[in-house]
Every structure is written in C-alpha cells, then in structure tokens.
C-alpha cells in the first residue's frame, strides 16, 4: 500500500488553497490535487481564474486581478510545503480508512480529505449551444470579450457575474443587452447600479433565450417572454452565459450526503461531512454566499477541523 | 529555451505553408487566464512530440490572422496541415485530453 498522507485536498480555488496554507503551516504536508485546465470554472485556481478585477477581497484597497489573487494564494501555499498535482481526481472511496483518492490509474491514500471542488458555470441547455461555443457563445467574458469589438451582444443572467460581465463587455461591444427571466435583479446593489447607469447596456426583462441562430457563427437569438409567451428576435453576434453555477459533486454521489441541488451537506458551524475525516468547504457546500472570502473562510475551518480530528485520532 | 515559436500577421503564412509537419497554432493573449493555464502544457507537448510543430499567435498583436480564421474565443488551437486548417479545438483542456485530440497528427 502507498504511504497514506495526512491530508489530501481536492480542488484549488480560494477554499482549497486556504486549507492548504493552514494544513501546511500545521506541518500536515498536504497534497492538493488542483484539477486540470478548462474554461468553465472547474480549473486550477477556480472561478476567479475567469474574472478580471476583484474589488471586494479585503486587503487589496486598489483591487486585484482574479488570476493574480489566485497565483498569490498558490505561492503562499507552496511556501509552506504544499505539494501540487495538476490532475483531475477520477474517483474516491470513503468506505474504508485510509480513504482512497484515484487519479486515473494512480491511487493515493489519506487519513483526511478536504473537498473544495467548487462549482462550474451552468449552460442554457438549448439546441446548438455546444457547437456554437467559440463561435459566438461564451462562458468567459474576460477570455472572449475582445472579439466583439463594435458588435452587439447579449448577456444572460441577473446576478453579480452577469452584471460584471455586461459592464466589462461594454469596453468592446457597442451595445450589450442583459437578458433576465424576471423583472428584478439578484445582483448586489452596487453592481446593479453600475449596469443600470451604463448607457451601452439595455435590459430585456422577463425573457429567456430559447433559440440560437446562425450557421458558422452566432447571428441572433430568439427571446421568449416569460409572462406573455411571445417570441422576438434579437440580432447579436455574441451571447455570454452567466446564469449561475452547479456544484462539482458528481464524484461524491452515493458516498456523501448531498442536498436537493447537489451541494455537499456539512454539519452546521463546521466543515464536517457525514463521513468522519472528510471535510468540505467553499462553493461546493455554499449556495448562499459564494464569495471568494467566504470560500477562504470555510477553507480555514476545514483545515482546522481536519487538524483537530487528526490530533484526536492520535 | 522555448520550443514554441511566436507567429505574427507577417510571418504566419510563410511558416504555415513551408512546414512539412502539421502546425498547431495556439491563439492566445496576455489577459486570458485559461490561455496561461495551457501554455506550460503546450511547452511540454512541444518538447515531447516530434510529429507536430507548435506555434503561438498573440491575437492582440496579430488580429488579422485571428480574424481570418474567425477566432472568437481563446484559447483556440488550430492544427494546420499543408497550410490548411485541419482541426480546431476551443477552450482550455488538460494534457491528457489535448494529446488525445491531437492523436491523429502525432
């Protein structure tokens, strides 16, 4: 059997990296399996890798770029001896101790596992969406906004990410239409106000995108009114999807308790899951706050819980 | 030393047309997080795989080529064979998946 590690951390957003900093400083020699590159939110560094300016992370009065914040956290975890593996976990087995964590044909064993796999962007789930990704349909405004200089585009969603993306995209696009299924926004007041005050941004209230048009690239979308059921066409060359996230918990189905929306369930006021020695933190347990700072906070909780649990085991 | 050469609007055609191996072109930019994630992976593939040449093109500095091939999302990788695009991959991916998708050219 391979020598069991004291701690394996799965996922490397703010939660996972904070857990790594704490467990590394506690000399638990954590291994963090940080994931693989992707453009959807489950990549190393997490969702902040797809953002631009982060203005509300305490300690950065002038703001900081999302990817830079994450590379700082990674360097900090590395400084105290965290070991990194840039792969995706393919299976876990929590039915016996030490727990098993599988990366393809390579197996790791660990006395405690901290899960911080986060969440990834939801898609609209309508026809032709997948084939038009990279041809006008996008989930990453910071990656793709540049290609829509002088064009008209739409952003779907009513939360902070949608407002941030729409505001950012006005740097390039002539006009941005925010398509939202209700008549009020879920976004924070400051982000709402910024979007509402922007002369390049218009709103399509009570609307959903139900059809995509265009052959080689997107040329327009059909909007359906959620109240009257009426259809109308909106000619846009780009469609940015920011309708929320889904927790990355497929790996843990059948082994850990999930709630109705697929989030991991932890004991109130702690990071403990229903299996002793397995802890969870960050967006994978949080459908309420979903902030970098709350993820980092619960990452710290998971690390301290794991440390105490290990001490208890002797 | 980098094994990946940088192409530009002026050098692109000549390099693509004169290569006797398939050329994988990485369309990227400084401000693109996922592009930075795959850069080290492409370096590894470039030094390990003999069958293809890997090159990169900065879309900020060379917008004409990016526009000609209708790149609207980065990272985009386009494989050119005999000067013509033969395969296109959009979005950042892990090394295993990239190698698998490039398999027919390696």
PDB file of C-alpha atoms in Angstrom, chain A residues 60-308:
ATOM      1  CA  UNK A  60      -6.395  44.991  -1.623  1.00  0.00           C
ATOM      2  CA  UNK A  61      -7.598  48.610  -1.439  1.00  0.00           C
ATOM      3  CA  UNK A  62      -6.992  49.161  -5.158  1.00  0.00           C
ATOM      4  CA  UNK A  63      -8.499  45.804  -6.155  1.00  0.00           C
ATOM      5  CA  UNK A  64      -6.625  42.875  -7.657  1.00  0.00           C
ATOM      6  CA  UNK A  65      -6.994  40.752 -10.805  1.00  0.00           C
ATOM      7  CA  UNK A  66      -8.673  37.389 -10.101  1.00  0.00           C
ATOM      8  CA  UNK A  67      -5.890  35.254 -11.640  1.00  0.00           C
ATOM      9  CA  UNK A  68      -3.250  37.262  -9.766  1.00  0.00           C
ATOM     10  CA  UNK A  69      -5.041  36.769  -6.436  1.00  0.00           C
ATOM     11  CA  UNK A  70      -5.110  33.037  -7.084  1.00  0.00           C
ATOM     12  CA  UNK A  71      -1.480  32.850  -8.087  1.00  0.00           C
ATOM     13  CA  UNK A  72      -0.607  34.695  -4.849  1.00  0.00           C
ATOM     14  CA  UNK A  73      -2.608  32.193  -2.783  1.00  0.00           C
ATOM     15  CA  UNK A  74      -0.939  29.300  -4.608  1.00  0.00           C
ATOM     16  CA  UNK A  75       2.532  30.747  -3.957  1.00  0.00           C
ATOM     17  CA  UNK A  76       1.633  31.165  -0.286  1.00  0.00           C
ATOM     18  CA  UNK A  77       0.520  27.519  -0.031  1.00  0.00           C
ATOM     19  CA  UNK A  78       3.670  26.411  -1.854  1.00  0.00           C
ATOM     20  CA  UNK A  79       5.883  28.397   0.501  1.00  0.00           C
ATOM     21  CA  UNK A  80       4.864  26.191   3.438  1.00  0.00           C
ATOM     22  CA  UNK A  81       5.465  22.958   1.575  1.00  0.00           C
ATOM     23  CA  UNK A  82       2.140  22.116  -0.081  1.00  0.00           C
ATOM     24  CA  UNK A  83       2.593  19.518  -2.811  1.00  0.00           C
ATOM     25  CA  UNK A  84       0.626  20.142  -6.031  1.00  0.00           C
ATOM     26  CA  UNK A  85      -0.689  17.690  -8.589  1.00  0.00           C
ATOM     27  CA  UNK A  86      -2.215  19.253 -11.719  1.00  0.00           C
ATOM     28  CA  UNK A  87      -4.659  16.475 -12.469  1.00  0.00           C
ATOM     29  CA  UNK A  88      -8.327  15.774 -12.024  1.00  0.00           C
ATOM     30  CA  UNK A  89      -9.485  13.253  -9.434  1.00  0.00           C
ATOM     31  CA  UNK A  90     -11.304  10.443 -11.219  1.00  0.00           C
ATOM     32  CA  UNK A  91     -12.741   8.524  -8.233  1.00  0.00           C
ATOM     33  CA  UNK A  92     -12.833   8.482  -4.454  1.00  0.00           C
ATOM     34  CA  UNK A  93     -13.640   5.718  -1.987  1.00  0.00           C
ATOM     35  CA  UNK A  94     -14.533   6.831   1.523  1.00  0.00           C
ATOM     36  CA  UNK A  95     -15.825   3.423   2.632  1.00  0.00           C
ATOM     37  CA  UNK A  96     -12.577   2.448   4.364  1.00  0.00           C
ATOM     38  CA  UNK A  97      -9.642   4.177   6.034  1.00  0.00           C
ATOM     39  CA  UNK A  98      -7.278   5.485   4.957  1.00  0.00           C
ATOM     40  CA  UNK A  99      -9.529   6.927   2.261  1.00  0.00           C
ATOM     41  CA  UNK A 100      -8.743   6.263  -1.385  1.00  0.00           C
ATOM     42  CA  UNK A 101      -8.359   9.031  -3.962  1.00  0.00           C
ATOM     43  CA  UNK A 102      -7.857   7.939  -7.532  1.00  0.00           C
ATOM     44  CA  UNK A 103      -6.290   9.927 -10.392  1.00  0.00           C
ATOM     45  CA  UNK A 104      -6.788   7.635 -13.397  1.00  0.00           C
ATOM     46  CA  UNK A 105      -4.644   4.555 -12.547  1.00  0.00           C
ATOM     47  CA  UNK A 106      -2.726   6.240  -9.745  1.00  0.00           C
ATOM     48  CA  UNK A 107      -4.049   5.730  -6.217  1.00  0.00           C
ATOM     49  CA  UNK A 108      -3.464   7.920  -3.178  1.00  0.00           C
ATOM     50  CA  UNK A 109      -4.469   7.140   0.401  1.00  0.00           C
ATOM     51  CA  UNK A 110      -5.252   9.774   3.018  1.00  0.00           C
ATOM     52  CA  UNK A 111      -6.302   9.930   6.644  1.00  0.00           C
ATOM     53  CA  UNK A 112      -8.366  13.044   5.951  1.00  0.00           C
ATOM     54  CA  UNK A 113      -9.763  14.501   2.744  1.00  0.00           C
ATOM     55  CA  UNK A 114     -10.779  18.128   2.288  1.00  0.00           C
ATOM     56  CA  UNK A 115     -13.176  18.649  -0.613  1.00  0.00           C
ATOM     57  CA  UNK A 116     -13.108  22.072  -2.278  1.00  0.00           C
ATOM     58  CA  UNK A 117     -14.155  21.234  -5.833  1.00  0.00           C
ATOM     59  CA  UNK A 118     -16.273  24.369  -6.176  1.00  0.00           C
ATOM     60  CA  UNK A 119     -18.848  24.952  -8.876  1.00  0.00           C
ATOM     61  CA  UNK A 120     -18.879  25.385 -12.619  1.00  0.00           C
ATOM     62  CA  UNK A 121     -20.862  27.586 -14.960  1.00  0.00           C
ATOM     63  CA  UNK A 122     -24.317  26.418 -15.957  1.00  0.00           C
ATOM     64  CA  UNK A 123     -25.214  26.376 -19.640  1.00  0.00           C
ATOM     65  CA  UNK A 124     -28.638  27.188 -21.091  1.00  0.00           C
ATOM     66  CA  UNK A 125     -29.121  23.629 -22.285  1.00  0.00           C
ATOM     67  CA  UNK A 126     -30.728  24.588 -25.601  1.00  0.00           C
ATOM     68  CA  UNK A 127     -30.086  23.290 -29.103  1.00  0.00           C
ATOM     69  CA  UNK A 128     -26.842  24.164 -30.901  1.00  0.00           C
ATOM     70  CA  UNK A 129     -25.383  25.749 -27.760  1.00  0.00           C
ATOM     71  CA  UNK A 130     -22.394  23.390 -27.562  1.00  0.00           C
ATOM     72  CA  UNK A 131     -21.468  23.657 -31.246  1.00  0.00           C
ATOM     73  CA  UNK A 132     -21.596  27.470 -31.069  1.00  0.00           C
ATOM     74  CA  UNK A 133     -19.243  27.722 -28.090  1.00  0.00           C
ATOM     75  CA  UNK A 134     -16.215  29.529 -29.508  1.00  0.00           C
ATOM     76  CA  UNK A 135     -18.354  30.821 -32.369  1.00  0.00           C
ATOM     77  CA  UNK A 136     -20.268  33.484 -30.501  1.00  0.00           C
ATOM     78  CA  UNK A 137     -21.469  31.594 -27.432  1.00  0.00           C
ATOM     79  CA  UNK A 138     -19.203  32.088 -24.410  1.00  0.00           C
ATOM     80  CA  UNK A 139     -18.999  31.459 -20.675  1.00  0.00           C
ATOM     81  CA  UNK A 140     -15.889  33.618 -20.218  1.00  0.00           C
ATOM     82  CA  UNK A 141     -16.270  37.337 -20.863  1.00  0.00           C
ATOM     83  CA  UNK A 142     -12.675  38.105 -19.970  1.00  0.00           C
ATOM     84  CA  UNK A 143     -11.428  35.499 -22.472  1.00  0.00           C
ATOM     85  CA  UNK A 144     -13.664  36.372 -25.376  1.00  0.00           C
ATOM     86  CA  UNK A 145     -14.892  39.969 -24.968  1.00  0.00           C
ATOM     87  CA  UNK A 146     -12.063  41.275 -27.124  1.00  0.00           C
ATOM     88  CA  UNK A 147     -13.503  39.570 -30.221  1.00  0.00           C
ATOM     89  CA  UNK A 148     -16.751  41.524 -30.033  1.00  0.00           C
ATOM     90  CA  UNK A 149     -15.355  44.988 -30.610  1.00  0.00           C
ATOM     91  CA  UNK A 150     -18.019  47.160 -32.236  1.00  0.00           C
ATOM     92  CA  UNK A 151     -20.657  44.402 -32.121  1.00  0.00           C
ATOM     93  CA  UNK A 152     -23.985  43.956 -30.396  1.00  0.00           C
ATOM     94  CA  UNK A 153     -24.101  41.186 -27.857  1.00  0.00           C
ATOM     95  CA  UNK A 154     -26.264  39.756 -25.083  1.00  0.00           C
ATOM     96  CA  UNK A 155     -25.536  38.568 -21.559  1.00  0.00           C
ATOM     97  CA  UNK A 156     -27.946  36.113 -19.926  1.00  0.00           C
ATOM     98  CA  UNK A 157     -28.396  36.270 -16.157  1.00  0.00           C
ATOM     99  CA  UNK A 158     -29.387  38.567 -13.300  1.00  0.00           C
ATOM    100  CA  UNK A 159     -26.686  38.044 -10.682  1.00  0.00           C
ATOM    101  CA  UNK A 160     -23.375  39.706  -9.907  1.00  0.00           C
ATOM    102  CA  UNK A 161     -21.500  37.730 -12.560  1.00  0.00           C
ATOM    103  CA  UNK A 162     -23.938  38.812 -15.253  1.00  0.00           C
ATOM    104  CA  UNK A 163     -23.641  42.496 -14.229  1.00  0.00           C
ATOM    105  CA  UNK A 164     -19.859  42.283 -14.045  1.00  0.00           C
ATOM    106  CA  UNK A 165     -19.599  40.627 -17.443  1.00  0.00           C
ATOM    107  CA  UNK A 166     -22.028  43.052 -19.082  1.00  0.00           C
ATOM    108  CA  UNK A 167     -20.191  46.062 -17.658  1.00  0.00           C
ATOM    109  CA  UNK A 168     -16.823  44.634 -18.698  1.00  0.00           C
ATOM    110  CA  UNK A 169     -18.091  43.833 -22.201  1.00  0.00           C
ATOM    111  CA  UNK A 170     -19.113  47.453 -22.843  1.00  0.00           C
ATOM    112  CA  UNK A 171     -15.380  48.143 -23.226  1.00  0.00           C
ATOM    113  CA  UNK A 172     -15.607  46.308 -26.540  1.00  0.00           C
ATOM    114  CA  UNK A 173     -19.207  45.974 -27.666  1.00  0.00           C
ATOM    115  CA  UNK A 174     -21.382  48.818 -28.972  1.00  0.00           C
ATOM    116  CA  UNK A 175     -24.432  47.537 -27.174  1.00  0.00           C
ATOM    117  CA  UNK A 176     -24.995  44.884 -24.504  1.00  0.00           C
ATOM    118  CA  UNK A 177     -28.456  43.526 -23.758  1.00  0.00           C
ATOM    119  CA  UNK A 178     -28.895  41.809 -20.395  1.00  0.00           C
ATOM    120  CA  UNK A 179     -31.492  39.070 -20.750  1.00  0.00           C
ATOM    121  CA  UNK A 180     -33.098  38.169 -17.452  1.00  0.00           C
ATOM    122  CA  UNK A 181     -36.028  35.872 -16.763  1.00  0.00           C
ATOM    123  CA  UNK A 182     -37.518  38.045 -14.042  1.00  0.00           C
ATOM    124  CA  UNK A 183     -38.255  41.760 -13.718  1.00  0.00           C
ATOM    125  CA  UNK A 184     -35.762  42.362 -10.936  1.00  0.00           C
ATOM    126  CA  UNK A 185     -32.111  41.514 -10.472  1.00  0.00           C
ATOM    127  CA  UNK A 186     -30.466  39.275  -7.890  1.00  0.00           C
ATOM    128  CA  UNK A 187     -27.171  41.180  -8.176  1.00  0.00           C
ATOM    129  CA  UNK A 188     -25.793  43.350  -5.361  1.00  0.00           C
ATOM    130  CA  UNK A 189     -26.879  46.994  -5.374  1.00  0.00           C
ATOM    131  CA  UNK A 190     -23.533  48.404  -6.487  1.00  0.00           C
ATOM    132  CA  UNK A 191     -23.249  46.003  -9.444  1.00  0.00           C
ATOM    133  CA  UNK A 192     -26.871  46.628 -10.450  1.00  0.00           C
ATOM    134  CA  UNK A 193     -26.393  50.367 -10.344  1.00  0.00           C
ATOM    135  CA  UNK A 194     -23.257  50.184 -12.439  1.00  0.00           C
ATOM    136  CA  UNK A 195     -25.098  48.225 -15.120  1.00  0.00           C
ATOM    137  CA  UNK A 196     -28.272  50.340 -14.963  1.00  0.00           C
ATOM    138  CA  UNK A 197     -26.246  53.555 -15.300  1.00  0.00           C
ATOM    139  CA  UNK A 198     -24.212  52.301 -18.262  1.00  0.00           C
ATOM    140  CA  UNK A 199     -25.526  53.907 -21.469  1.00  0.00           C
ATOM    141  CA  UNK A 200     -24.398  50.917 -23.560  1.00  0.00           C
ATOM    142  CA  UNK A 201     -26.429  48.423 -21.507  1.00  0.00           C
ATOM    143  CA  UNK A 202     -30.085  47.630 -22.156  1.00  0.00           C
ATOM    144  CA  UNK A 203     -32.317  45.156 -20.372  1.00  0.00           C
ATOM    145  CA  UNK A 204     -34.664  42.519 -21.746  1.00  0.00           C
ATOM    146  CA  UNK A 205     -36.775  41.771 -18.665  1.00  0.00           C
ATOM    147  CA  UNK A 206     -38.904  38.653 -18.204  1.00  0.00           C
ATOM    148  CA  UNK A 207     -37.095  36.991 -21.071  1.00  0.00           C
ATOM    149  CA  UNK A 208     -35.296  33.741 -21.737  1.00  0.00           C
ATOM    150  CA  UNK A 209     -33.137  32.718 -24.683  1.00  0.00           C
ATOM    151  CA  UNK A 210     -34.897  29.815 -26.374  1.00  0.00           C
ATOM    152  CA  UNK A 211     -33.203  29.540 -29.770  1.00  0.00           C
ATOM    153  CA  UNK A 212     -29.827  30.291 -31.318  1.00  0.00           C
ATOM    154  CA  UNK A 213     -29.479  31.405 -34.943  1.00  0.00           C
ATOM    155  CA  UNK A 214     -26.538  31.497 -37.346  1.00  0.00           C
ATOM    156  CA  UNK A 215     -24.628  28.928 -39.392  1.00  0.00           C
ATOM    157  CA  UNK A 216     -20.860  29.139 -38.827  1.00  0.00           C
ATOM    158  CA  UNK A 217     -21.202  31.717 -36.066  1.00  0.00           C
ATOM    159  CA  UNK A 218     -23.952  33.171 -33.905  1.00  0.00           C
ATOM    160  CA  UNK A 219     -26.059  35.835 -35.634  1.00  0.00           C
ATOM    161  CA  UNK A 220     -29.036  36.158 -33.332  1.00  0.00           C
ATOM    162  CA  UNK A 221     -31.201  34.638 -30.638  1.00  0.00           C
ATOM    163  CA  UNK A 222     -34.907  34.164 -30.050  1.00  0.00           C
ATOM    164  CA  UNK A 223     -36.149  35.630 -26.789  1.00  0.00           C
ATOM    165  CA  UNK A 224     -39.312  34.257 -25.230  1.00  0.00           C
ATOM    166  CA  UNK A 225     -41.275  36.455 -22.843  1.00  0.00           C
ATOM    167  CA  UNK A 226     -41.776  34.537 -19.583  1.00  0.00           C
ATOM    168  CA  UNK A 227     -45.071  36.352 -18.897  1.00  0.00           C
ATOM    169  CA  UNK A 228     -46.814  36.565 -22.281  1.00  0.00           C
ATOM    170  CA  UNK A 229     -45.038  33.710 -24.087  1.00  0.00           C
ATOM    171  CA  UNK A 230     -44.318  35.989 -27.063  1.00  0.00           C
ATOM    172  CA  UNK A 231     -41.210  35.456 -29.176  1.00  0.00           C
ATOM    173  CA  UNK A 232     -38.923  38.097 -30.599  1.00  0.00           C
ATOM    174  CA  UNK A 233     -35.589  38.014 -32.350  1.00  0.00           C
ATOM    175  CA  UNK A 234     -32.542  39.838 -31.060  1.00  0.00           C
ATOM    176  CA  UNK A 235     -29.659  40.183 -33.524  1.00  0.00           C
ATOM    177  CA  UNK A 236     -26.440  39.626 -31.625  1.00  0.00           C
ATOM    178  CA  UNK A 237     -23.028  38.289 -32.596  1.00  0.00           C
ATOM    179  CA  UNK A 238     -22.192  37.152 -29.090  1.00  0.00           C
ATOM    180  CA  UNK A 239     -24.040  35.504 -26.226  1.00  0.00           C
ATOM    181  CA  UNK A 240     -22.416  35.370 -22.803  1.00  0.00           C
ATOM    182  CA  UNK A 241     -23.962  32.968 -20.326  1.00  0.00           C
ATOM    183  CA  UNK A 242     -23.881  33.892 -16.625  1.00  0.00           C
ATOM    184  CA  UNK A 243     -26.913  32.105 -15.201  1.00  0.00           C
ATOM    185  CA  UNK A 244     -25.279  30.606 -12.174  1.00  0.00           C
ATOM    186  CA  UNK A 245     -23.346  27.574 -11.168  1.00  0.00           C
ATOM    187  CA  UNK A 246     -23.673  23.924 -10.357  1.00  0.00           C
ATOM    188  CA  UNK A 247     -21.587  22.307  -7.611  1.00  0.00           C
ATOM    189  CA  UNK A 248     -18.939  19.831  -8.762  1.00  0.00           C
ATOM    190  CA  UNK A 249     -20.111  16.855  -6.722  1.00  0.00           C
ATOM    191  CA  UNK A 250     -20.520  14.058  -9.285  1.00  0.00           C
ATOM    192  CA  UNK A 251     -17.506  12.299  -7.736  1.00  0.00           C
ATOM    193  CA  UNK A 252     -19.166  12.043  -4.345  1.00  0.00           C
ATOM    194  CA  UNK A 253     -22.668  10.836  -5.273  1.00  0.00           C
ATOM    195  CA  UNK A 254     -23.638   7.796  -3.256  1.00  0.00           C
ATOM    196  CA  UNK A 255     -20.813   8.331  -0.760  1.00  0.00           C
ATOM    197  CA  UNK A 256     -21.538  11.656   0.901  1.00  0.00           C
ATOM    198  CA  UNK A 257     -24.791  13.368   1.726  1.00  0.00           C
ATOM    199  CA  UNK A 258     -25.875  15.872  -0.952  1.00  0.00           C
ATOM    200  CA  UNK A 259     -28.819  18.244  -0.750  1.00  0.00           C
ATOM    201  CA  UNK A 260     -31.559  18.565  -3.385  1.00  0.00           C
ATOM    202  CA  UNK A 261     -29.456  20.891  -5.523  1.00  0.00           C
ATOM    203  CA  UNK A 262     -26.405  18.641  -5.380  1.00  0.00           C
ATOM    204  CA  UNK A 263     -24.366  20.602  -2.811  1.00  0.00           C
ATOM    205  CA  UNK A 264     -22.428  18.702  -0.146  1.00  0.00           C
ATOM    206  CA  UNK A 265     -24.010  18.851   3.281  1.00  0.00           C
ATOM    207  CA  UNK A 266     -21.818  19.820   6.249  1.00  0.00           C
ATOM    208  CA  UNK A 267     -22.674  19.981   9.939  1.00  0.00           C
ATOM    209  CA  UNK A 268     -23.779  23.476  10.885  1.00  0.00           C
ATOM    210  CA  UNK A 269     -20.902  25.639  12.130  1.00  0.00           C
ATOM    211  CA  UNK A 270     -18.248  23.216  10.908  1.00  0.00           C
ATOM    212  CA  UNK A 271     -16.788  21.728   7.738  1.00  0.00           C
ATOM    213  CA  UNK A 272     -17.572  18.120   8.706  1.00  0.00           C
ATOM    214  CA  UNK A 273     -19.453  15.954   6.199  1.00  0.00           C
ATOM    215  CA  UNK A 274     -21.402  12.864   7.223  1.00  0.00           C
ATOM    216  CA  UNK A 275     -18.241  10.758   7.000  1.00  0.00           C
ATOM    217  CA  UNK A 276     -15.765  11.358   9.801  1.00  0.00           C
ATOM    218  CA  UNK A 277     -12.452  12.588   8.470  1.00  0.00           C
ATOM    219  CA  UNK A 278     -13.939  14.008   5.258  1.00  0.00           C
ATOM    220  CA  UNK A 279     -14.389  17.772   5.266  1.00  0.00           C
ATOM    221  CA  UNK A 280     -15.840  20.132   2.692  1.00  0.00           C
ATOM    222  CA  UNK A 281     -15.553  23.872   2.107  1.00  0.00           C
ATOM    223  CA  UNK A 282     -16.095  26.651  -0.419  1.00  0.00           C
ATOM    224  CA  UNK A 283     -18.756  26.838  -3.121  1.00  0.00           C
ATOM    225  CA  UNK A 284     -19.271  23.075  -3.151  1.00  0.00           C
ATOM    226  CA  UNK A 285     -21.179  23.458   0.150  1.00  0.00           C
ATOM    227  CA  UNK A 286     -22.423  27.027  -0.230  1.00  0.00           C
ATOM    228  CA  UNK A 287     -25.432  28.085  -2.251  1.00  0.00           C
ATOM    229  CA  UNK A 288     -25.951  31.267  -0.282  1.00  0.00           C
ATOM    230  CA  UNK A 289     -22.837  33.434  -0.213  1.00  0.00           C
ATOM    231  CA  UNK A 290     -20.486  32.104  -2.927  1.00  0.00           C
ATOM    232  CA  UNK A 291     -17.763  34.682  -2.402  1.00  0.00           C
ATOM    233  CA  UNK A 292     -14.001  34.251  -2.570  1.00  0.00           C
ATOM    234  CA  UNK A 293     -13.726  35.448   1.021  1.00  0.00           C
ATOM    235  CA  UNK A 294     -16.385  33.050   2.363  1.00  0.00           C
ATOM    236  CA  UNK A 295     -14.748  30.200   0.451  1.00  0.00           C
ATOM    237  CA  UNK A 296     -11.398  31.118   2.001  1.00  0.00           C
ATOM    238  CA  UNK A 297     -13.091  31.330   5.422  1.00  0.00           C
ATOM    239  CA  UNK A 298     -14.622  27.870   5.198  1.00  0.00           C
ATOM    240  CA  UNK A 299     -11.335  26.550   3.779  1.00  0.00           C
ATOM    241  CA  UNK A 300      -9.693  27.668   7.009  1.00  0.00           C
ATOM    242  CA  UNK A 301     -12.461  25.951   9.015  1.00  0.00           C
ATOM    243  CA  UNK A 302     -11.945  22.682   7.103  1.00  0.00           C
ATOM    244  CA  UNK A 303      -8.181  22.807   7.744  1.00  0.00           C
ATOM    245  CA  UNK A 304      -8.617  23.413  11.487  1.00  0.00           C
ATOM    246  CA  UNK A 305     -11.319  20.728  11.705  1.00  0.00           C
ATOM    247  CA  UNK A 306      -9.042  18.240   9.921  1.00  0.00           C
ATOM    248  CA  UNK A 307      -6.111  19.137  12.158  1.00  0.00           C
ATOM    249  CA  UNK A 308      -8.159  18.645  15.328  1.00  0.00           C
TER     250      UNK A 308
END
